[in-house]
Amino acid sequence: MMVGDEYMVESKGGAIACMMISLLCLGTWPALMALLERRGRLPQHTYLDYSITNFLAAIFIAFLFGGSTPDAPSFITQLTQIQDNWPSVLFAMAGGVGLSFGNLATQYALAFVGLSVTEVTTASITVVLGTTVNYFLDNRLNRADILFSGVSCFLVAVCLGSAVHSSNSADIEAKLGSVSGDCKTVNHEECQRLFGEEEEMERVKEGTAAFLTALENTRAIKVFGKSMVVGLGITFFAGLCFSLFSPLFNLATNDQWHALKEGVPKLIVYTAFFYFSLSCFVIAIALNISFLYKPVLDSPRSSFRDYLSDWNGRGWALTAGLICGFGNGLQFMGGQAAGYAASDAVQALPLVSTFWGIYLFGEYRRSSPRTYALLVGMLVMFTVAVVLLVASAGERETRYN
């Protein structure tokens, strides 16, 4: 709905539309990041590009939609005038810090445990922790019976996802023979000795031992010889960070803890999203510039000059930032209208990520029938979960003072 100069999503149908588009966006950008890493682009370079357009998307959304209404100040007013709303600003910025650390950890987890497992694990932690907190922050706005049925289905899907990963690891181990499927025992050099000289990935069949070896030779982050416990630890850390940012954004826009003084307007969604994205941007830039000179997890060392001159895949990295920025903005717009617990339906994004993993990267190619059966079961449960979370949506009565 357009009121004055500000666009507000107020209907349940509009909120659901926002969440569905957000689901597509948030399930796609990790695939682009993983694609670039597999092609050999340093994750530091990719994330710096991503961070720039991610922040620009937030500015665009705020200026385009954040006008004034009879009940609320505009984005420009809240940004430029002193309104004593710093508690809400700090909540929004804390949420941005959580998202930044989560996204940063995700780009390394993608290399270690794969697109599907990373997204399933982080989504599950976000749903279990974040959705539960949002339900109570929203004063039980959503229908509890439907909402927590969806959460339960999500947990079942997570268990199936773990089984998919276990079965697929066994399939990989069988393909590689003496090379351990979890990459604990064989390093990069030994892999080359076992399978010969480097091969182009385009020349080998997806899912074969030769394909897995060619991928290791091409990618920026070498995973052979490293324990998957490291990757899973990074993935759990990312999920914990993701579970915090939505409740913190909820507090920033709705002031459930009554941190604002009486008469001080609450932050509109667009102002909160700007501060949220600003802190996310600052943390991402600072950490990734430091990672250029002091890389983590044995990534290659780089420099700011090398980053500026690296145009290989830059367009895809910039696109990933835009997609994620608009996805986050649409999630918050839908959550403000229908409840942030229901907006966590976008955490069914592994449905989208798994599709890209299979289509782009050949995940699960030439796997066993057991792996395929578990994969189908996981996707079915994710579908049921997202339907239930969307069905639980209520309609918020929006008040800014």
Short mmCIF file of C-alpha atoms in Angstrom, two decimals:
data_model
loop_
_atom_site.label_atom_id
_atom_site.label_comp_id
_atom_site.label_asym_id
_atom_site.label_seq_id
_atom_site.Cartn_x
_atom_site.Cartn_y
_atom_site.Cartn_z
CA MET A 1 0.00 0.00 0.00
CA MET A 2 1.31 3.53 -0.90
CA VAL A 3 0.55 6.07 1.82
CA GLY A 4 1.95 9.55 1.17
CA ASP A 5 5.43 8.76 -0.11
CA GLU A 6 6.08 5.55 1.79
CA TYR A 7 5.27 2.07 0.56
CA MET A 8 3.93 -0.16 3.31
CA VAL A 9 3.10 -3.85 2.97
CA GLU A 10 -0.05 -4.31 5.04
CA SER A 11 -1.97 -7.23 3.54
CA LYS A 12 -1.27 -10.88 4.21
CA GLY A 13 -1.08 -11.54 0.46
CA GLY A 14 1.49 -8.79 -0.04
CA ALA A 15 3.55 -10.10 2.85
CA ILE A 16 3.54 -13.63 1.43
CA ALA A 17 4.59 -12.31 -2.00
CA CYS A 18 7.52 -10.48 -0.38
CA MET A 19 8.56 -13.64 1.46
CA MET A 20 8.41 -15.83 -1.64
CA ILE A 21 10.55 -13.45 -3.71
CA SER A 22 12.92 -13.16 -0.75
CA LEU A 23 13.12 -16.95 -0.57
CA LEU A 24 14.26 -17.11 -4.20
CA CYS A 25 16.84 -14.35 -3.71
CA LEU A 26 18.31 -15.67 -0.46
CA GLY A 27 18.58 -19.17 -1.89
CA THR A 28 20.41 -17.96 -4.99
CA TRP A 29 23.20 -15.67 -3.81
CA PRO A 30 25.15 -18.43 -1.93
CA ALA A 31 25.21 -20.44 -5.17
CA LEU A 32 26.90 -17.54 -6.97
CA MET A 33 29.49 -17.24 -4.18
CA ALA A 34 30.17 -20.98 -4.32
CA LEU A 35 30.43 -20.86 -8.11
CA LEU A 36 33.16 -18.21 -7.95
CA GLU A 37 35.12 -20.08 -5.27
CA ARG A 38 35.00 -23.24 -7.36
CA ARG A 39 36.36 -21.27 -10.31
CA GLY A 40 39.34 -20.12 -8.24
CA ARG A 41 38.36 -16.57 -7.23
CA LEU A 42 39.58 -15.68 -3.75
CA PRO A 43 36.71 -15.44 -1.22
CA GLN A 44 38.14 -12.15 0.10
CA HIS A 45 37.78 -10.56 -3.35
CA THR A 46 34.30 -11.96 -3.86
CA TYR A 47 32.99 -10.84 -0.48
CA LEU A 48 34.33 -7.30 -0.86
CA ASP A 49 32.44 -6.93 -4.16
CA TYR A 50 29.35 -8.54 -2.66
CA SER A 51 29.39 -6.18 0.34
CA ILE A 52 29.42 -3.06 -1.82
CA THR A 53 26.29 -3.87 -3.84
CA ASN A 54 24.55 -5.38 -0.82
CA PHE A 55 24.81 -2.00 0.91
CA LEU A 56 23.80 -0.11 -2.24
CA ALA A 57 20.63 -2.23 -2.41
CA ALA A 58 19.72 -1.15 1.13
CA ILE A 59 20.24 2.53 0.26
CA PHE A 60 18.11 2.14 -2.88
CA ILE A 61 15.26 0.48 -0.94
CA ALA A 62 15.37 3.11 1.81
CA PHE A 63 15.28 6.11 -0.54
CA LEU A 64 12.72 4.63 -2.93
CA PHE A 65 10.18 3.40 -0.38
CA GLY A 66 11.02 5.23 2.85
CA GLY A 67 8.84 8.33 2.56
CA SER A 68 6.62 9.77 5.26
CA THR A 69 3.10 8.75 6.30
CA PRO A 70 0.53 10.39 8.58
CA ASP A 71 1.59 7.98 11.33
CA ALA A 72 5.35 7.74 10.83
CA PRO A 73 8.32 9.93 9.92
CA SER A 74 10.21 9.40 6.69
CA PHE A 75 13.54 7.63 6.29
CA ILE A 76 15.28 10.98 5.67
CA THR A 77 13.70 12.52 8.78
CA GLN A 78 14.78 9.65 11.01
CA LEU A 79 18.25 9.66 9.48
CA THR A 80 18.94 13.40 9.73
CA GLN A 81 17.02 14.63 12.78
CA ILE A 82 17.84 13.86 16.40
CA GLN A 83 14.97 11.75 17.70
CA ASP A 84 16.57 9.95 20.64
CA ASN A 85 15.99 6.59 18.96
CA TRP A 86 19.48 5.23 19.50
CA PRO A 87 18.33 2.07 21.33
CA SER A 88 16.48 0.97 18.20
CA VAL A 89 19.39 2.01 15.98
CA LEU A 90 21.77 -0.10 18.07
CA PHE A 91 19.44 -3.12 17.84
CA ALA A 92 19.38 -2.75 14.04
CA MET A 93 23.16 -2.40 13.84
CA ALA A 94 23.69 -5.40 16.12
CA GLY A 95 21.52 -7.42 13.76
CA GLY A 96 23.71 -6.29 10.87
CA VAL A 97 26.82 -7.44 12.72
CA GLY A 98 25.22 -10.87 13.19
CA LEU A 99 24.35 -11.11 9.50
CA SER A 100 27.83 -10.02 8.43
CA PHE A 101 29.57 -12.65 10.55
CA GLY A 102 27.07 -15.27 9.38
CA ASN A 103 27.56 -14.48 5.69
CA LEU A 104 31.32 -14.33 6.10
CA ALA A 105 31.38 -17.74 7.75
CA THR A 106 29.04 -19.14 5.11
CA GLN A 107 31.40 -18.42 2.22
CA TYR A 108 34.04 -20.63 3.84
CA ALA A 109 31.55 -23.30 4.94
CA LEU A 110 30.35 -23.64 1.34
CA ALA A 111 33.80 -24.89 0.33
CA PHE A 112 34.14 -27.37 3.19
CA VAL A 113 30.71 -28.99 3.44
CA GLY A 114 28.96 -28.03 0.19
CA LEU A 115 26.03 -25.81 -0.75
CA SER A 116 23.14 -28.05 0.32
CA VAL A 117 24.51 -29.09 3.73
CA THR A 118 25.60 -25.54 4.59
CA GLU A 119 22.20 -24.06 3.80
CA VAL A 120 20.24 -26.84 5.51
CA THR A 121 22.26 -26.59 8.73
CA THR A 122 22.26 -22.79 8.99
CA ALA A 123 18.55 -22.64 8.14
CA SER A 124 17.68 -25.18 10.82
CA ILE A 125 19.48 -23.28 13.56
CA THR A 126 17.87 -20.04 12.42
CA VAL A 127 14.39 -21.53 12.48
CA VAL A 128 14.72 -23.28 15.84
CA LEU A 129 16.23 -20.28 17.64
CA GLY A 130 15.22 -17.21 15.64
CA THR A 131 11.62 -18.16 14.89
CA THR A 132 10.93 -19.11 18.50
CA VAL A 133 12.28 -15.76 19.75
CA ASN A 134 10.34 -13.82 17.10
CA TYR A 135 7.10 -15.58 18.01
CA PHE A 136 7.27 -14.28 21.57
CA LEU A 137 8.59 -10.84 20.55
CA ASP A 138 5.60 -10.49 18.22
CA ASN A 139 3.22 -11.18 21.13
CA ARG A 140 2.14 -14.49 19.58
CA LEU A 141 1.01 -12.79 16.38
CA ASN A 142 1.28 -16.06 14.46
CA ARG A 143 -0.86 -19.16 14.98
CA ALA A 144 1.25 -21.31 17.29
CA ASP A 145 -0.17 -24.66 16.20
CA ILE A 146 0.65 -24.05 12.55
CA LEU A 147 3.91 -22.19 13.20
CA PHE A 148 5.52 -24.81 15.39
CA SER A 149 4.25 -27.62 13.19
CA GLY A 150 6.28 -25.96 10.46
CA VAL A 151 9.30 -25.72 12.75
CA SER A 152 8.95 -29.43 13.52
CA CYS A 153 8.86 -30.26 9.82
CA PHE A 154 11.96 -28.17 9.36
CA LEU A 155 13.75 -30.19 12.03
CA VAL A 156 12.73 -33.46 10.34
CA ALA A 157 14.08 -32.08 7.06
CA VAL A 158 17.33 -31.19 8.81
CA CYS A 159 17.69 -34.76 10.07
CA LEU A 160 17.06 -36.01 6.55
CA GLY A 161 19.60 -33.50 5.27
CA SER A 162 22.20 -34.88 7.65
CA ALA A 163 21.38 -38.36 6.40
CA VAL A 164 21.77 -37.14 2.80
CA HIS A 165 25.20 -35.78 3.63
CA SER A 166 26.26 -38.99 5.35
CA SER A 167 25.04 -41.14 2.47
CA ASN A 168 26.63 -38.88 -0.13
CA SER A 169 29.95 -38.94 1.76
CA ALA A 170 29.87 -42.73 1.63
CA ASP A 171 29.20 -42.54 -2.11
CA ILE A 172 32.18 -40.21 -2.58
CA GLU A 173 34.41 -42.48 -0.54
CA ALA A 174 33.44 -45.38 -2.76
CA LYS A 175 34.26 -43.34 -5.87
CA LEU A 176 37.65 -42.20 -4.66
CA GLY A 177 38.63 -45.57 -3.28
CA SER A 178 41.70 -44.97 -1.16
CA VAL A 179 40.96 -41.26 -0.87
CA SER A 180 38.78 -40.62 2.16
CA GLY A 181 35.43 -39.09 1.34
CA ASP A 182 35.69 -36.67 4.26
CA CYS A 183 39.14 -35.49 3.11
CA LYS A 184 40.81 -36.25 6.42
CA THR A 185 43.69 -38.40 5.23
CA VAL A 186 44.83 -37.21 1.81
CA ASN A 187 46.27 -33.80 1.01
CA HIS A 188 46.16 -31.90 -2.26
CA GLU A 189 49.55 -33.08 -3.54
CA GLU A 190 48.82 -36.74 -2.79
CA CYS A 191 45.50 -36.46 -4.59
CA GLN A 192 47.30 -35.23 -7.70
CA ARG A 193 49.73 -38.15 -7.45
CA LEU A 194 46.88 -40.64 -7.22
CA PHE A 195 44.81 -39.26 -10.05
CA GLY A 196 47.42 -37.74 -12.34
CA GLU A 197 47.90 -34.26 -13.71
CA GLU A 198 45.32 -31.50 -13.45
CA GLU A 199 42.31 -31.96 -15.69
CA GLU A 200 39.81 -29.41 -16.90
CA MET A 201 36.49 -29.86 -15.11
CA GLU A 202 34.64 -29.47 -18.40
CA ARG A 203 36.34 -32.59 -19.76
CA VAL A 204 35.32 -34.97 -16.99
CA LYS A 205 31.92 -36.34 -16.01
CA GLU A 206 30.23 -34.78 -13.00
CA GLY A 207 30.22 -36.94 -9.90
CA THR A 208 33.25 -39.02 -10.89
CA ALA A 209 36.54 -39.26 -9.01
CA ALA A 210 38.25 -37.35 -11.82
CA PHE A 211 35.67 -34.56 -11.49
CA LEU A 212 36.22 -34.27 -7.72
CA THR A 213 39.97 -34.11 -8.25
CA ALA A 214 39.69 -31.50 -11.02
CA LEU A 215 37.47 -29.41 -8.74
CA GLU A 216 40.08 -29.54 -5.97
CA ASN A 217 42.74 -28.39 -8.42
CA THR A 218 40.63 -25.46 -9.61
CA ARG A 219 39.00 -24.08 -6.45
CA ALA A 220 40.37 -21.23 -4.32
CA ILE A 221 39.98 -23.01 -0.94
CA LYS A 222 41.65 -26.41 -0.87
CA VAL A 223 39.66 -28.90 1.21
CA PHE A 224 41.56 -32.17 0.71
CA GLY A 225 43.58 -32.96 3.81
CA LYS A 226 41.30 -30.92 6.10
CA SER A 227 38.82 -32.33 8.60
CA MET A 228 35.16 -31.71 7.90
CA VAL A 229 34.77 -30.96 11.60
CA VAL A 230 36.28 -27.56 10.80
CA GLY A 231 33.67 -26.94 8.12
CA LEU A 232 30.79 -28.07 10.30
CA GLY A 233 32.03 -25.84 13.13
CA ILE A 234 32.05 -22.85 10.79
CA THR A 235 28.57 -23.80 9.59
CA PHE A 236 27.14 -23.98 13.12
CA PHE A 237 28.70 -20.61 13.92
CA ALA A 238 27.07 -19.11 10.82
CA GLY A 239 23.68 -20.54 11.81
CA LEU A 240 23.95 -19.06 15.29
CA CYS A 241 24.72 -15.63 13.83
CA PHE A 242 21.80 -15.89 11.39
CA SER A 243 19.42 -16.82 14.22
CA LEU A 244 20.15 -13.47 15.94
CA PHE A 245 19.72 -10.91 13.19
CA SER A 246 15.96 -11.25 12.59
CA PRO A 247 14.94 -10.93 16.30
CA LEU A 248 17.27 -7.94 16.67
CA PHE A 249 15.70 -6.28 13.62
CA ASN A 250 12.28 -7.06 15.11
CA LEU A 251 13.27 -5.23 18.31
CA ALA A 252 14.59 -2.31 16.28
CA THR A 253 11.29 -1.72 14.48
CA ASN A 254 8.74 -2.67 17.13
CA ASP A 255 10.42 -1.76 20.46
CA GLN A 256 8.96 -4.69 22.41
CA TRP A 257 11.34 -3.99 25.30
CA HIS A 258 10.16 -0.34 25.52
CA ALA A 259 13.68 1.05 25.18
CA LEU A 260 12.44 4.24 23.48
CA LYS A 261 11.20 7.18 25.51
CA GLU A 262 7.51 7.98 25.37
CA GLY A 263 6.59 9.90 22.24
CA VAL A 264 9.70 8.89 20.29
CA PRO A 265 8.64 7.27 16.98
CA LYS A 266 9.77 3.73 16.30
CA LEU A 267 12.15 3.15 13.45
CA ILE A 268 10.37 2.47 10.18
CA VAL A 269 11.50 -0.70 8.38
CA TYR A 270 13.54 1.23 5.83
CA THR A 271 15.50 3.25 8.41
CA ALA A 272 16.23 0.12 10.42
CA PHE A 273 17.28 -1.71 7.25
CA PHE A 274 19.70 1.11 6.40
CA TYR A 275 21.43 0.98 9.81
CA PHE A 276 21.34 -2.82 9.70
CA SER A 277 23.06 -2.86 6.30
CA LEU A 278 25.53 -0.12 7.29
CA SER A 279 26.96 -2.14 10.18
CA CYS A 280 26.96 -5.27 8.03
CA PHE A 281 28.94 -3.39 5.37
CA VAL A 282 31.50 -1.90 7.76
CA ILE A 283 32.22 -5.26 9.44
CA ALA A 284 32.50 -7.05 6.09
CA ILE A 285 34.88 -4.50 4.58
CA ALA A 286 37.11 -4.35 7.66
CA LEU A 287 37.40 -8.13 8.07
CA ASN A 288 37.93 -8.94 4.41
CA ILE A 289 40.60 -6.28 3.91
CA SER A 290 42.44 -7.79 6.89
CA PHE A 291 41.95 -11.27 5.38
CA LEU A 292 43.66 -10.07 2.19
CA TYR A 293 46.93 -9.76 4.09
CA LYS A 294 46.30 -12.34 6.83
CA PRO A 295 44.12 -15.04 5.21
CA VAL A 296 42.35 -17.73 7.21
CA LEU A 297 42.05 -21.47 6.56
CA ASP A 298 45.15 -21.52 4.34
CA SER A 299 43.57 -19.29 1.71
CA PRO A 300 46.07 -17.57 -0.63
CA ARG A 301 47.43 -14.21 0.47
CA SER A 302 46.43 -11.17 -1.57
CA SER A 303 46.51 -7.36 -1.42
CA PHE A 304 44.13 -4.48 -2.02
CA ARG A 305 45.86 -3.78 -5.33
CA ASP A 306 45.33 -7.40 -6.40
CA TYR A 307 41.67 -7.11 -5.42
CA LEU A 308 41.15 -3.97 -7.51
CA SER A 309 42.71 -5.62 -10.56
CA ASP A 310 40.76 -8.89 -10.20
CA TRP A 311 37.87 -8.64 -12.67
CA ASN A 312 37.45 -12.37 -13.11
CA GLY A 313 33.91 -13.06 -11.90
CA ARG A 314 33.39 -9.58 -10.45
CA GLY A 315 30.05 -9.19 -12.19
CA TRP A 316 28.70 -12.33 -10.53
CA ALA A 317 29.94 -11.18 -7.10
CA LEU A 318 28.28 -7.78 -7.51
CA THR A 319 25.08 -9.51 -8.62
CA ALA A 320 25.14 -11.75 -5.54
CA GLY A 321 25.29 -8.67 -3.31
CA LEU A 322 22.29 -7.07 -5.02
CA ILE A 323 20.26 -10.27 -4.84
CA CYS A 324 21.00 -10.74 -1.13
CA GLY A 325 20.31 -7.07 -0.33
CA PHE A 326 16.90 -7.10 -1.99
CA GLY A 327 16.15 -10.52 -0.46
CA ASN A 328 16.82 -9.24 3.06
CA GLY A 329 14.80 -6.08 2.44
CA LEU A 330 11.79 -8.03 1.19
CA GLN A 331 12.01 -10.40 4.15
CA PHE A 332 11.84 -7.49 6.60
CA MET A 333 9.02 -5.79 4.69
CA GLY A 334 6.99 -9.00 4.79
CA GLY A 335 7.86 -9.62 8.43
CA GLN A 336 6.69 -6.19 9.51
CA ALA A 337 3.29 -6.91 7.98
CA ALA A 338 2.75 -10.57 8.83
CA GLY A 339 5.08 -11.21 11.75
CA TYR A 340 8.78 -11.93 11.78
CA ALA A 341 8.22 -15.53 12.83
CA ALA A 342 6.30 -16.18 9.61
CA SER A 343 8.90 -14.29 7.57
CA ASP A 344 11.41 -16.90 8.71
CA ALA A 345 9.73 -19.11 6.11
CA VAL A 346 12.48 -17.79 3.85
CA GLN A 347 14.78 -20.11 5.79
CA ALA A 348 13.42 -22.79 3.51
CA LEU A 349 15.95 -21.34 1.09
CA PRO A 350 17.77 -24.73 0.99
CA LEU A 351 15.01 -25.72 -1.46
CA VAL A 352 16.42 -23.15 -3.86
CA SER A 353 20.06 -23.74 -2.95
CA THR A 354 19.72 -27.51 -3.43
CA PHE A 355 18.30 -26.93 -6.90
CA TRP A 356 21.29 -24.73 -7.80
CA GLY A 357 23.67 -27.23 -6.20
CA ILE A 358 22.34 -30.02 -8.39
CA TYR A 359 21.96 -27.92 -11.55
CA LEU A 360 25.19 -25.88 -11.39
CA PHE A 361 27.60 -28.07 -9.46
CA GLY A 362 26.44 -31.60 -10.14
CA GLU A 363 25.95 -32.38 -6.46
CA TYR A 364 24.65 -35.94 -5.94
CA ARG A 365 25.42 -36.92 -9.55
CA ARG A 366 26.01 -40.67 -9.81
CA SER A 367 25.01 -41.15 -6.19
CA SER A 368 23.32 -44.21 -4.73
CA PRO A 369 19.52 -44.80 -4.77
CA ARG A 370 19.55 -44.36 -0.98
CA THR A 371 21.02 -40.87 -1.35
CA TYR A 372 18.41 -39.91 -3.93
CA ALA A 373 15.57 -41.20 -1.73
CA LEU A 374 16.82 -39.19 1.25
CA LEU A 375 17.26 -36.10 -0.92
CA VAL A 376 13.65 -36.28 -2.14
CA GLY A 377 12.45 -36.75 1.44
CA MET A 378 14.38 -33.69 2.58
CA LEU A 379 12.93 -31.51 -0.18
CA VAL A 380 9.39 -32.69 0.53
CA MET A 381 9.71 -31.83 4.23
CA PHE A 382 11.15 -28.41 3.38
CA THR A 383 8.18 -27.76 1.13
CA VAL A 384 5.72 -28.70 3.88
CA ALA A 385 7.65 -26.54 6.36
CA VAL A 386 7.52 -23.39 4.23
CA VAL A 387 3.79 -23.84 3.53
CA LEU A 388 3.05 -24.14 7.26
CA LEU A 389 5.19 -21.15 8.23
CA VAL A 390 3.51 -18.99 5.59
CA ALA A 391 0.06 -20.23 6.67
CA SER A 392 0.78 -19.16 10.26
CA ALA A 393 1.10 -15.50 9.25
CA GLY A 394 -1.01 -12.95 11.09
CA GLU A 395 -1.57 -9.29 10.30
CA ARG A 396 0.21 -6.72 12.44
CA GLU A 397 -1.46 -3.52 13.56
CA THR A 398 1.27 -1.03 12.73
CA ARG A 399 1.85 1.80 15.22
CA TYR A 400 4.93 4.00 15.25
CA ASN A 401 4.34 5.84 18.50
#
